[in-house]
Coordinates of C-alpha atoms in Angstrom, one line a residue:
Chain A
X1 CA -7.5 45.5 -12.3
X2 CA -5.7 43.4 -14.0
X3 CA -3.1 41.6 -12.3
X4 CA -0.8 39.1 -14.3
X5 CA -1.6 35.4 -14.2
X6 CA 0.4 33.5 -11.1
X7 CA -0.4 30.4 -13.0
X8 CA -0.5 30.1 -16.6
X9 CA -0.7 26.5 -19.2
X10 CA 0.1 27.2 -22.4
X11 CA -0.8 24.2 -24.8
X12 CA -0.3 21.5 -21.9
X13 CA -0.4 18.1 -23.5
X14 CA 0.1 15.0 -21.5
X15 CA 0.2 11.5 -22.7
X16 CA 0.0 8.0 -20.9
X17 CA 1.6 5.3 -22.5
X18 CA -0.9 2.3 -22.6
X19 CA -0.2 -0.8 -24.6
X20 CA 0.0 -0.9 -28.2
X21 CA 0.8 2.9 -28.3
X22 CA 0.2 6.2 -26.5
X23 CA -2.9 8.1 -25.4
X24 CA -3.3 11.3 -25.1
X25 CA -5.2 12.4 -22.1
X26 CA -4.9 16.0 -22.2
X27 CA -4.1 17.8 -25.6
X28 CA -3.2 21.3 -26.2
X29 CA -5.0 22.7 -22.9
X30 CA -4.1 26.7 -22.1
X31 CA -5.1 28.5 -19.7
X32 CA -4.4 31.2 -16.9
X33 CA -5.6 31.9 -13.2
X34 CA -4.8 35.4 -11.2
X35 CA -4.2 36.1 -7.6
X36 CA -7.4 36.2 -6.0
X37 CA -9.1 34.3 -8.9
X38 CA -11.2 31.5 -9.0
X39 CA -10.9 28.8 -12.6
X40 CA -13.4 26.2 -12.7
X41 CA -12.6 23.4 -14.9
X42 CA -15.2 21.8 -15.6
X43 CA -16.4 18.2 -17.5
X44 CA -17.0 14.4 -17.2
X45 CA -15.1 11.7 -15.8
X46 CA -12.5 10.9 -18.2
X47 CA -12.1 14.2 -19.8
X48 CA -8.6 15.1 -18.8
X49 CA -9.2 17.9 -15.4
X50 CA -7.5 15.7 -13.0
X51 CA -4.4 14.9 -15.4
X52 CA -4.3 18.7 -16.5
X53 CA -4.3 19.1 -12.8
X54 CA -1.6 16.6 -11.9
X55 CA 0.9 17.4 -14.5
X56 CA 0.4 21.3 -13.3
X57 CA 2.0 19.5 -10.1
X58 CA 4.0 17.2 -11.9
X59 CA 2.8 14.0 -9.7
X60 CA 2.1 12.3 -13.0
X61 CA 3.0 8.9 -12.5
X62 CA 5.5 8.2 -14.5
X63 CA 6.2 5.8 -16.5
X64 CA 3.1 5.4 -17.8
X65 CA 2.4 9.2 -17.9
X66 CA 4.6 12.4 -19.6
X67 CA 4.3 15.6 -20.6
X68 CA 4.8 16.0 -23.9
X69 CA 4.5 19.4 -24.9
X70 CA 3.7 22.9 -23.6
X71 CA 4.6 25.4 -21.1
X72 CA 3.5 25.6 -17.1
X73 CA 4.4 29.1 -16.1
X74 CA 4.0 29.5 -12.6
X75 CA 5.4 32.9 -11.7
X76 CA 6.9 33.3 -15.5
X77 CA 8.7 29.8 -14.3
X78 CA 8.5 26.6 -16.8
X79 CA 7.4 24.1 -14.3
X80 CA 7.8 21.4 -17.0
X81 CA 11.6 21.9 -17.3
X82 CA 11.8 22.2 -13.7
X83 CA 14.1 20.0 -11.7
X84 CA 12.6 17.2 -8.8
X85 CA 14.1 19.4 -5.9
X86 CA 12.8 22.6 -7.9
X87 CA 9.7 20.8 -8.1
X88 CA 9.3 20.1 -4.4
X89 CA 10.3 23.5 -3.0
X90 CA 6.9 24.3 -5.0
X91 CA 4.7 21.4 -3.9
X92 CA 2.7 22.1 -1.0
X93 CA 4.5 25.3 -0.4
X94 CA 3.6 27.1 -3.3
X95 CA 1.0 25.5 -5.3
X96 CA -1.1 23.0 -2.5
X97 CA -3.4 20.7 -3.9
X98 CA -6.9 18.8 -2.4
X99 CA -7.8 15.4 -4.2
X100 CA -11.1 14.3 -4.3
X101 CA -10.8 11.4 -1.7
X102 CA -11.0 12.4 1.7
X103 CA -11.4 8.9 3.0
X104 CA -8.0 7.6 1.3
X105 CA -6.0 10.9 1.1
X106 CA -4.4 10.7 4.4
X107 CA -2.4 8.5 5.3
X108 CA -4.2 6.5 8.3
X109 CA -1.1 5.2 10.5
X110 CA -0.2 9.3 11.7
X111 CA -2.1 11.9 13.2
X112 CA -3.5 15.0 11.5
X113 CA -1.2 17.1 13.1
X114 CA 2.0 14.8 12.0
X115 CA 0.8 15.3 8.7
X116 CA 0.0 18.8 8.8
X117 CA 3.2 19.6 10.7
X118 CA 5.4 17.6 7.7
X119 CA 5.0 20.4 5.4
X120 CA 5.1 23.1 8.3
X121 CA 8.7 22.0 9.2
X122 CA 9.6 20.9 5.5
X123 CA 8.7 24.2 3.8
X124 CA 8.7 27.0 6.8
X125 CA 11.6 25.5 8.6
X126 CA 9.6 25.9 12.1
X127 CA 10.7 23.6 14.9
X128 CA 8.7 20.6 15.8
X129 CA 6.6 22.8 18.5
X130 CA 6.0 25.9 16.7
X131 CA 4.8 24.1 13.5
X132 CA 2.6 22.1 16.1
X133 CA 0.6 25.3 17.2
X134 CA 0.6 26.1 13.5
X135 CA -1.4 22.8 12.8
X136 CA -3.7 23.6 15.7
X137 CA -4.2 27.2 14.2
X138 CA -4.4 25.8 11.0
X139 CA -7.4 23.3 11.9
X140 CA -9.3 26.4 13.7
X141 CA -9.0 28.3 10.6
X142 CA -11.1 25.4 8.8
X143 CA -12.8 25.1 11.3
X144 CA -12.1 21.7 13.3
X145 CA -13.6 22.3 17.1
X146 CA -11.2 21.4 19.4
X147 CA -8.3 21.7 17.5
X148 CA -5.8 21.0 20.2
X149 CA -7.3 17.7 20.8
X150 CA -8.3 16.5 17.0
X151 CA -4.7 17.5 16.7
X152 CA -3.5 14.4 17.9
X153 CA -6.0 12.3 16.2
X154 CA -5.6 9.3 13.4
X155 CA -7.9 9.6 10.3
X156 CA -10.4 7.2 11.0
X157 CA -11.6 9.3 14.1
X158 CA -12.5 11.7 12.0
X159 CA -15.6 12.2 9.4
X160 CA -15.7 12.4 5.6
X161 CA -16.0 16.0 6.0
X162 CA -13.8 16.6 8.7
X163 CA -10.9 14.7 7.1
X164 CA -11.3 17.0 3.9
X165 CA -11.0 20.2 6.4
X166 CA -8.0 18.2 7.6
X167 CA -6.4 18.2 3.7
X168 CA -8.1 21.7 3.3
X169 CA -5.5 22.4 6.6
X170 CA -2.6 20.9 5.0
X171 CA -3.0 22.7 1.7
X172 CA -3.1 25.9 3.1
X173 CA -0.4 25.6 6.0
X174 CA 2.0 27.1 4.1
X175 CA 0.1 30.1 2.6
X176 CA 0.5 28.7 -1.1
X177 CA -0.4 31.3 -4.1
X178 CA -1.6 28.2 -5.8
X179 CA -4.4 26.0 -4.5
X180 CA -5.5 23.5 -7.0
X181 CA -9.2 21.7 -5.8
X182 CA -9.6 18.2 -7.3
X183 CA -12.9 17.5 -6.9
X184 CA -13.1 18.4 -3.2
X185 CA -16.5 17.9 -2.3
X186 CA -17.7 15.0 -5.0
X187 CA -17.5 13.0 -2.0
X188 CA -19.1 14.6 1.0
X189 CA -22.7 15.1 1.5
X190 CA -24.6 18.4 0.2
X191 CA -24.3 20.1 3.5
X192 CA -20.6 19.6 4.0
X193 CA -19.8 20.4 0.4
X194 CA -21.4 24.2 1.1
X195 CA -19.6 24.3 4.3
X196 CA -16.4 23.2 2.5
X197 CA -16.9 25.8 -0.8
X198 CA -17.6 28.2 1.5
X199 CA -14.5 27.6 3.8
X200 CA -12.4 27.9 0.7
X201 CA -13.7 30.5 -0.7
X202 CA -13.5 32.7 2.4
X203 CA -9.8 31.5 2.5
X204 CA -9.5 32.6 -1.2
X205 CA -9.9 35.7 -0.2
X206 CA -8.3 35.9 3.0
X207 CA -4.7 34.6 1.6
X208 CA -5.3 36.0 -2.1
X209 CA -4.5 32.9 -3.6
X210 CA -5.1 32.1 -7.0
X211 CA -7.9 28.5 -7.0
X212 CA -8.4 26.0 -9.3
X213 CA -11.6 24.2 -9.1
X214 CA -12.6 20.8 -10.6
X215 CA -15.4 19.7 -10.5
X216 CA -18.6 18.3 -12.3
X217 CA -20.9 19.8 -10.6
X218 CA -22.0 23.2 -12.7
X219 CA -23.7 24.4 -9.6
X220 CA -21.0 24.2 -7.6
X221 CA -19.3 26.4 -10.3
X222 CA -22.1 28.7 -10.6
X223 CA -21.5 29.5 -7.3
X224 CA -17.6 29.8 -6.9
X225 CA -15.7 30.6 -9.7
X226 CA -14.9 33.8 -12.2
X227 CA -13.5 32.0 -15.1
X228 CA -14.5 28.2 -16.5
X229 CA -13.0 26.2 -18.7
X230 CA -15.5 23.0 -19.9
X231 CA -13.1 19.7 -21.2
X232 CA -14.0 17.5 -23.1
X233 CA -12.4 14.1 -24.3
X234 CA -9.1 16.1 -23.1
X235 CA -9.5 19.2 -24.7
X236 CA -11.2 22.4 -24.0
X237 CA -14.4 23.1 -26.3
X238 CA -15.1 26.6 -24.4
X239 CA -13.7 29.0 -21.8
X240 CA -15.3 32.3 -21.1
X241 CA -16.2 34.1 -17.5
X242 CA -18.9 32.3 -15.5
X243 CA -21.3 34.6 -17.2
X244 CA -20.7 33.9 -20.7
X245 CA -21.0 30.4 -20.0
X246 CA -24.1 30.3 -17.7
X247 CA -25.6 32.9 -19.8
X248 CA -24.4 32.5 -23.2
X249 CA -23.4 29.0 -23.6
X250 CA -22.0 28.5 -27.0
X251 CA -20.5 25.3 -27.7
X252 CA -23.3 22.1 -27.5
X253 CA -21.8 20.3 -25.1
X254 CA -22.1 23.2 -23.0
X255 CA -25.5 23.7 -23.8
X256 CA -25.9 20.0 -22.7
X257 CA -24.5 20.0 -19.8
X258 CA -26.3 22.9 -18.9
X259 CA -29.7 21.6 -20.0
X260 CA -29.2 18.4 -18.2
X261 CA -29.4 20.2 -14.8
X262 CA -32.5 19.3 -12.8
X263 CA -34.3 22.6 -13.4
X264 CA -37.4 24.0 -10.9
X265 CA -39.5 25.3 -14.1
X266 CA -40.6 21.5 -14.9
X267 CA -42.7 22.9 -17.6
X268 CA -40.0 23.9 -19.8
X269 CA -38.7 20.0 -20.3
X270 CA -42.0 18.4 -19.7
X271 CA -40.8 17.0 -15.8
X272 CA -38.7 15.0 -18.0
X273 CA -34.2 15.2 -17.2
X274 CA -32.5 16.0 -20.7
X275 CA -29.3 14.2 -21.1
X276 CA -26.5 14.1 -23.0
X277 CA -27.3 10.9 -25.1
X278 CA -24.1 8.5 -25.4
X279 CA -20.8 7.6 -24.2
X280 CA -17.3 9.9 -23.7
X281 CA -15.5 8.2 -27.2
X282 CA -12.5 6.3 -25.9
X283 CA -9.0 8.5 -25.7
X284 CA -7.6 5.4 -27.4
X285 CA -10.2 5.5 -30.3
X286 CA -11.3 8.9 -31.0
X287 CA -13.7 9.9 -34.3
X288 CA -12.1 11.8 -37.2
X289 CA -13.1 15.2 -36.8
X290 CA -14.8 16.9 -33.7
X291 CA -14.4 14.4 -30.7
X292 CA -17.9 15.6 -29.5
X293 CA -20.0 14.6 -32.8
X294 CA -21.5 11.2 -32.0
X295 CA -23.2 13.6 -29.3
X296 CA -24.2 16.6 -30.5
X297 CA -27.6 17.3 -31.7
X298 CA -25.8 20.0 -34.2
X299 CA -23.4 17.9 -36.3
X300 CA -23.1 18.5 -39.9
X301 CA -20.5 16.7 -42.4
X302 CA -18.1 19.0 -41.5
X303 CA -17.8 18.2 -38.3
X304 CA -16.7 14.8 -39.0
X305 CA -13.7 16.0 -41.4
X306 CA -12.3 18.4 -39.4
X307 CA -11.6 19.3 -36.0
X308 CA -12.4 23.0 -34.9
X309 CA -10.2 25.0 -32.8
X310 CA -11.0 27.4 -30.3
X311 CA -12.3 30.2 -31.8
X312 CA -13.2 33.5 -30.0
X313 CA -16.3 35.1 -29.9
X314 CA -16.3 38.0 -27.5
X315 CA -13.1 39.2 -25.2
X316 CA -13.1 36.3 -22.5
X317 CA -15.3 34.0 -24.2
X318 CA -14.0 30.9 -26.6
X319 CA -15.6 27.9 -28.0
X320 CA -14.3 25.4 -30.4
X321 CA -17.6 24.2 -32.7
X322 CA -18.5 24.8 -36.2
X323 CA -22.3 25.4 -35.6
X324 CA -22.7 26.9 -32.2
X325 CA -25.5 27.6 -30.6
X326 CA -26.3 31.2 -30.8
X327 CA -26.9 33.1 -27.9
X328 CA -30.0 33.3 -26.4
X329 CA -31.1 30.4 -28.2
X330 CA -30.5 28.6 -25.4
Chain B
X1 CA -4.5 -4.9 26.2
X2 CA -4.1 -7.1 29.4
X3 CA -7.5 -8.5 28.9
X4 CA -6.3 -9.2 25.9
X5 CA -3.8 -11.3 25.7
X6 CA -5.3 -13.7 28.7
X7 CA -9.0 -14.1 26.8
X8 CA -6.6 -15.2 23.4
X9 CA -4.7 -18.0 25.9
X10 CA -7.5 -18.9 26.7
X11 CA -8.7 -19.1 23.5
X12 CA -5.3 -21.2 22.4
X13 CA -6.0 -24.1 25.2
X14 CA -8.9 -25.6 22.5
X15 CA -6.7 -25.4 19.6
X16 CA -4.0 -26.9 21.6
X17 CA -6.4 -29.7 22.9
X18 CA -7.4 -30.0 18.9
X19 CA -3.7 -30.3 17.5
X20 CA -3.3 -33.3 20.3
X21 CA -6.0 -35.0 19.1
X22 CA -5.2 -35.2 15.8
X23 CA -1.5 -35.6 16.5
X24 CA -2.5 -38.5 18.8
X25 CA -5.0 -40.4 16.4
X26 CA -2.4 -39.8 13.4
X27 CA 0.4 -41.4 15.6
X28 CA -1.6 -44.1 18.3
X29 CA -4.4 -45.0 16.5
X30 CA -4.0 -44.9 12.2
X31 CA -0.1 -44.9 12.7
X32 CA 1.7 -48.5 12.9
X33 CA 2.0 -50.0 16.0
X34 CA 5.7 -48.3 17.2
X35 CA 6.0 -51.8 19.8
X36 CA 6.2 -54.1 16.4
X37 CA 8.9 -51.7 14.6
X38 CA 11.2 -51.7 18.1
X39 CA 11.7 -55.5 18.3
X40 CA 11.8 -56.5 15.2
X41 CA 10.5 -59.2 12.8
X42 CA 11.6 -62.3 15.2
X43 CA 10.3 -61.4 18.7
X44 CA 7.6 -63.8 20.5
X45 CA 4.2 -62.2 21.5
X46 CA 5.4 -62.1 24.8
X47 CA 8.1 -59.6 24.5
X48 CA 6.3 -57.7 22.8
X49 CA 3.3 -57.6 25.0
X50 CA 5.6 -57.1 28.2
X51 CA 7.5 -54.1 25.9
X52 CA 3.9 -52.8 25.0
X53 CA 2.8 -53.1 28.5
X54 CA 5.9 -51.1 30.1
X55 CA 5.3 -48.3 27.2
X56 CA 2.0 -47.9 28.4
X57 CA 0.5 -48.4 25.6
X58 CA -1.8 -51.4 26.6
X59 CA -3.4 -49.0 28.4
X60 CA -7.2 -47.8 26.7
X61 CA -6.6 -45.0 24.1
X62 CA -9.0 -42.3 26.5
X63 CA -6.6 -42.7 28.8
X64 CA -3.4 -42.7 26.7
X65 CA -4.5 -39.6 25.5
X66 CA -5.3 -38.0 28.9
X67 CA -1.4 -38.9 29.3
X68 CA -0.4 -37.5 26.4
X69 CA -2.1 -33.9 27.6
X70 CA -0.6 -34.3 31.4
X71 CA 3.1 -34.6 29.3
X72 CA 2.3 -31.2 27.4
X73 CA 0.7 -29.3 30.4
X74 CA 4.2 -30.5 32.2
X75 CA 6.6 -30.5 29.3
X76 CA 7.7 -34.3 30.2
X77 CA 7.5 -36.0 27.0
X78 CA 9.1 -38.8 28.4
X79 CA 11.8 -40.8 27.1
X80 CA 13.0 -41.4 23.1
X81 CA 12.6 -44.8 22.2
X82 CA 15.6 -44.7 20.3
X83 CA 18.2 -42.8 22.3
X84 CA 16.5 -43.3 25.4
X85 CA 17.3 -40.5 27.0
X86 CA 15.0 -37.3 28.2
X87 CA 12.9 -35.8 25.1
X88 CA 12.4 -32.4 26.2
X89 CA 16.5 -32.3 27.2
X90 CA 17.6 -33.2 23.9
X91 CA 15.4 -30.4 22.6
X92 CA 16.9 -27.9 24.8
X93 CA 20.1 -29.1 23.4
X94 CA 19.1 -28.8 19.9
X95 CA 17.2 -25.5 19.4
X96 CA 20.0 -23.4 19.9
X97 CA 21.8 -25.0 17.3
X98 CA 18.6 -24.6 14.7
X99 CA 18.7 -21.0 15.8
X100 CA 22.4 -20.4 15.6
X101 CA 21.9 -21.2 11.7
X102 CA 18.4 -19.9 11.7
X103 CA 18.6 -16.6 13.3
X104 CA 21.4 -15.0 11.1
X105 CA 19.9 -16.5 7.8
X106 CA 16.6 -15.2 8.9
X107 CA 17.7 -11.8 9.9
X108 CA 20.3 -11.3 6.9
X109 CA 17.6 -12.4 4.4
X110 CA 14.6 -10.0 5.7
X111 CA 17.2 -7.1 5.7
X112 CA 17.8 -7.8 2.4
X113 CA 14.8 -8.5 0.8
X114 CA 13.4 -5.2 2.4
X115 CA 15.6 -2.8 1.3
X116 CA 15.8 -4.6 -1.8
X117 CA 11.6 -4.4 -2.5
X118 CA 11.7 -0.8 -1.6
X119 CA 14.4 -0.4 -4.2
X120 CA 12.2 -2.2 -6.5
X121 CA 9.3 -0.8 -6.1
X122 CA 10.9 2.7 -6.6
X123 CA 12.0 1.7 -9.8
X124 CA 9.0 0.1 -11.0
X125 CA 8.3 -1.0 -14.0
X126 CA 11.8 -0.1 -15.3
X127 CA 14.5 -2.1 -16.3
X128 CA 16.1 -2.6 -12.8
X129 CA 12.5 -3.7 -11.8
X130 CA 12.6 -6.5 -14.4
X131 CA 15.8 -7.8 -13.9
X132 CA 15.0 -8.0 -10.3
X133 CA 11.5 -9.5 -10.9
X134 CA 13.7 -12.4 -13.1
X135 CA 15.8 -13.2 -10.8
X136 CA 13.9 -13.7 -8.1
X137 CA 11.9 -16.2 -9.8
X138 CA 14.8 -18.5 -11.1
X139 CA 15.5 -18.1 -6.9
X140 CA 12.5 -19.2 -6.2
X141 CA 12.8 -21.8 -9.4
X142 CA 15.8 -23.4 -8.4
X143 CA 14.4 -26.4 -5.7
X144 CA 16.7 -26.3 -2.4
X145 CA 18.5 -29.3 -3.1
X146 CA 20.1 -28.1 -6.0
X147 CA 21.2 -25.0 -4.2
X148 CA 22.8 -27.3 -1.3
X149 CA 24.4 -30.3 -3.5
X150 CA 25.9 -26.9 -5.4
X151 CA 27.1 -25.1 -2.5
X152 CA 28.6 -28.5 -0.9
X153 CA 30.0 -29.5 -3.9
X154 CA 31.5 -27.2 -5.8
X155 CA 31.9 -24.0 -2.8
X156 CA 33.1 -26.4 0.2
X157 CA 34.3 -29.2 -1.7
X158 CA 36.1 -27.9 -4.9
X159 CA 37.1 -24.7 -3.8
X160 CA 37.4 -25.4 -0.2
X161 CA 35.9 -21.9 1.3
X162 CA 33.5 -23.9 3.9
X163 CA 33.7 -27.3 5.9
X164 CA 31.3 -29.6 3.6
X165 CA 29.1 -29.8 6.9
X166 CA 29.4 -30.5 10.4
X167 CA 28.1 -27.9 13.3
X168 CA 30.3 -26.6 16.8
X169 CA 29.3 -24.4 19.3
X170 CA 33.5 -23.0 19.1
X171 CA 33.6 -19.5 18.9
X172 CA 36.6 -19.9 16.3
X173 CA 35.0 -22.4 14.5
X174 CA 30.9 -22.4 14.6
X175 CA 31.2 -19.1 11.7
X176 CA 32.6 -21.5 9.6
X177 CA 30.4 -24.3 9.9
X178 CA 27.4 -21.9 9.6
X179 CA 28.2 -19.8 6.5
X180 CA 27.7 -21.5 4.2
X181 CA 24.2 -23.2 5.5
X182 CA 23.3 -19.9 6.1
X183 CA 24.2 -18.2 2.4
X184 CA 21.6 -21.2 1.5
X185 CA 18.9 -20.2 3.7
X186 CA 19.2 -16.6 2.4
X187 CA 19.3 -17.2 -1.2
X188 CA 16.3 -20.0 -0.4
X189 CA 14.4 -17.1 1.1
X190 CA 15.6 -14.1 -0.5
X191 CA 13.6 -14.7 -4.2
X192 CA 10.1 -15.4 -2.5
X193 CA 10.6 -12.6 -0.1
X194 CA 11.1 -10.1 -1.9
X195 CA 8.4 -10.9 -4.3
X196 CA 6.5 -10.7 -1.9
X197 CA 7.5 -7.5 -0.2
X198 CA 7.7 -6.0 -3.3
X199 CA 4.1 -6.4 -3.8
X200 CA 3.3 -5.1 -0.6
X201 CA 5.0 -2.1 -1.6
X202 CA 3.6 -1.4 -4.7
X203 CA -0.1 -1.3 -3.0
X204 CA 0.8 0.7 -0.5
X205 CA 3.5 3.6 -3.1
X206 CA -0.3 3.9 -5.5
X207 CA -2.5 4.8 -2.8
X208 CA -4.0 8.4 -2.6
X209 CA -2.1 9.1 0.5
X210 CA 1.3 8.3 -1.2
X211 CA 0.0 10.9 -3.6
X212 CA -0.8 13.4 -0.6
X213 CA 2.6 12.9 1.1
X214 CA 4.5 14.0 -2.7
X215 CA 1.8 16.4 -3.2
X216 CA 3.3 18.2 0.0
X217 CA 7.0 18.2 -1.4
X218 CA 8.1 15.7 0.7
X219 CA 11.4 13.8 -1.0
X220 CA 11.0 10.5 -2.1
X221 CA 13.3 9.2 0.8
X222 CA 10.6 10.5 3.1
X223 CA 7.6 9.1 1.2
X224 CA 9.3 5.4 1.0
X225 CA 10.6 5.3 4.7
X226 CA 7.9 6.9 6.2
X227 CA 4.6 6.7 4.3
X228 CA 5.0 3.6 2.7
X229 CA 7.3 1.3 5.0
X230 CA 4.9 2.1 8.0
X231 CA 2.0 0.9 6.3
X232 CA 3.4 -1.8 4.4
X233 CA 4.5 -2.7 8.2
X234 CA 0.9 -4.5 8.6
X235 CA 1.6 -7.2 6.3
X236 CA 5.5 -7.4 6.9
X237 CA 4.7 -8.0 10.6
X238 CA 2.2 -11.0 9.8
X239 CA 4.9 -12.9 7.7
X240 CA 7.5 -12.4 9.4
X241 CA 6.6 -13.2 13.2
X242 CA 5.1 -16.4 12.1
X243 CA 8.1 -17.8 10.3
X244 CA 10.2 -17.6 14.1
X245 CA 8.5 -20.5 15.3
X246 CA 10.8 -22.2 12.4
X247 CA 13.5 -20.2 13.5
X248 CA 13.5 -22.7 16.1
X249 CA 12.3 -25.6 15.2
X250 CA 15.1 -25.4 12.7
X251 CA 15.7 -26.3 8.7
X252 CA 14.7 -30.0 7.7
X253 CA 17.0 -30.0 4.5
X254 CA 19.7 -27.9 5.8
X255 CA 20.3 -29.6 9.1
X256 CA 20.0 -33.1 7.7
X257 CA 22.1 -32.2 4.7
X258 CA 25.1 -30.2 6.7
X259 CA 25.2 -33.0 9.4
X260 CA 24.1 -30.0 12.1
X261 CA 22.3 -31.5 14.9
X262 CA 19.6 -29.3 15.5
X263 CA 15.6 -29.7 15.5
X264 CA 15.0 -30.1 12.3
X265 CA 18.1 -33.3 12.6
X266 CA 16.0 -34.5 15.6
X267 CA 12.8 -34.7 14.0
X268 CA 14.1 -36.0 10.6
X269 CA 16.0 -38.6 12.8
X270 CA 12.8 -39.2 14.7
X271 CA 10.2 -40.2 11.9
X272 CA 13.2 -42.7 10.5
X273 CA 13.3 -44.7 13.8
X274 CA 9.3 -44.2 14.6
X275 CA 10.6 -42.5 17.6
X276 CA 6.9 -41.8 18.8
X277 CA 7.2 -39.4 22.0
X278 CA 9.9 -37.2 19.7
X279 CA 7.4 -36.6 17.2
X280 CA 4.8 -36.1 19.1
X281 CA 7.0 -33.5 21.5
X282 CA 7.9 -31.6 18.3
X283 CA 4.4 -31.4 16.8
X284 CA 3.1 -30.0 20.0
X285 CA 6.2 -27.6 20.6
X286 CA 6.0 -26.2 17.6
X287 CA 2.2 -26.4 17.8
X288 CA 2.5 -23.9 20.8
X289 CA 4.8 -21.5 19.6
X290 CA 2.6 -20.9 16.6
X291 CA -0.5 -19.9 18.8
X292 CA 1.5 -18.0 20.6
X293 CA 3.4 -16.2 17.8
X294 CA 0.0 -15.7 16.5
X295 CA -1.0 -13.9 19.5
X296 CA 2.1 -11.8 19.5
X297 CA 1.5 -10.9 15.7
X298 CA -2.1 -8.9 16.7
X299 CA -0.4 -7.3 19.8
X300 CA 1.9 -5.9 17.1
X301 CA -0.5 -4.9 14.8
X302 CA -1.9 -2.4 17.7
X303 CA 1.6 -1.0 17.6
X304 CA 1.8 -0.2 14.4
X305 CA -1.6 0.5 13.2
X306 CA -3.8 2.7 14.9
X307 CA -6.9 1.5 13.7
X308 CA -6.6 -1.6 15.4
X309 CA -7.4 -1.1 19.3
X310 CA -7.1 -4.4 21.7
X311 CA -9.8 -4.3 24.3

């Protein structure tokens, strides 16, 4: 059953002005998500995951940042050209976002109820009383005990996990079609992480949302995502279904990421954790050719001269590499 | 809350005593003998001794200090050396004058600088922002005397928009008398305040919860006036409340240049004539106000910031 994608990003390029020039943080990124589907975007810190998501919301601080080119199609409408007031109707209503830092993402001087009600009153035109009832319902939905009481709490009275639940309640309060979760569990401890992910999976099914899950935790991706986008230094280096990525990784970077996961089978790697040597290159000083060349164990002369583009391997699977890892050899 | 206020007031006692001790040491021990200054060069030792006894300055220092403390508690600061009038009465007469000048200046510059700071913070990094920054730095850099002289010479003397100096409570005249000093007050404080509030606002604008507010689809007006401003109120309250004691004790330069008989003028006169009772009274009144407004600031925090609880 193929439905039309609710969100489609085409050749997105987002750049930031820096002293003496411009840095392209997201370069030629394309992907799409369908209702009820979860897309994982993985990659190291600074690879452009968050900038991609903020671009979709049009929340890139401008100046210094701006979307240089590309299209962001939401139900066919290009958000890059949308006016500010059109964007305001979409934000929090049709596309919602959960941020990485639950400890600082809630305003400390307003009650959580007030903050959830804000978007309900704004987008659903409910009265204060009705919005409060809805806010309590949302808090109950995300599993906050005694929501009638908690609704009047201030953020500092809640733990990190509880605050992230509040963020989720806030993001879901207007039944969005797309939920962007930017490392929703990074700041939380492991048991809470599992709860939050379970909750998001649950709600996705209930509400038939499309979810974009941004993370650097491959375990999380394996558990929750249908499709995966692997980003490196602002570019997509591999994309495919979760099976493609986990069982048939093609790009040496993806392969390296998977190999650097701790494994229970200690014999396989002599008890040592494998790593990808080196550092992500500075976006202002990218090497000629493939961006991953200096850290790649399969680098060839061609990689230093030309930049590889995404080549389809199988129907849904594509990678940008001249010397890909052979399927099965990982 | 009540317990908190009582406790803070009790803490204030040693602070006040400390200030009293320093003031006392500075003027009665380190400073020159006020009697010698009063009687001039040709007085006989006998006259000096009599005057000293009359003013209680021949008594042992600890006794004099106790006298001073008694004055602080009873608000009876004795008589001025120069005018021979009751010091407290003089201050009560002068304080409303200072306040009439300072209050409008304070309110106008506060409203202007806070709204301008929100505006500038919203347009941060653009030409508007830069123009405001340059202008406010210029305003800070010009010394206050330059403004006063310019205002009095050009606006008052040459153009004749305002009286050059003077003061009256007469409702038909008070406005014209305070207009120029108030204007200069606003010009003097606007630049610095704008810079400070702009920093405060920018600090807030870059917070994660402001991004969250935008991600909800709120418009910029709600983001700035609700989410940014309420958080920014915390540092703003600190700077505003602590300025209020200065409103009562007056602006030294403005008052003396515009011949406004407020507490600032009084203090300068007292310095010029070594009028010890007046100096000590003004120092103590200001210190007590300062301590009280510090406590008020803490109480106000708890009204704005739910994370602050007063026990």
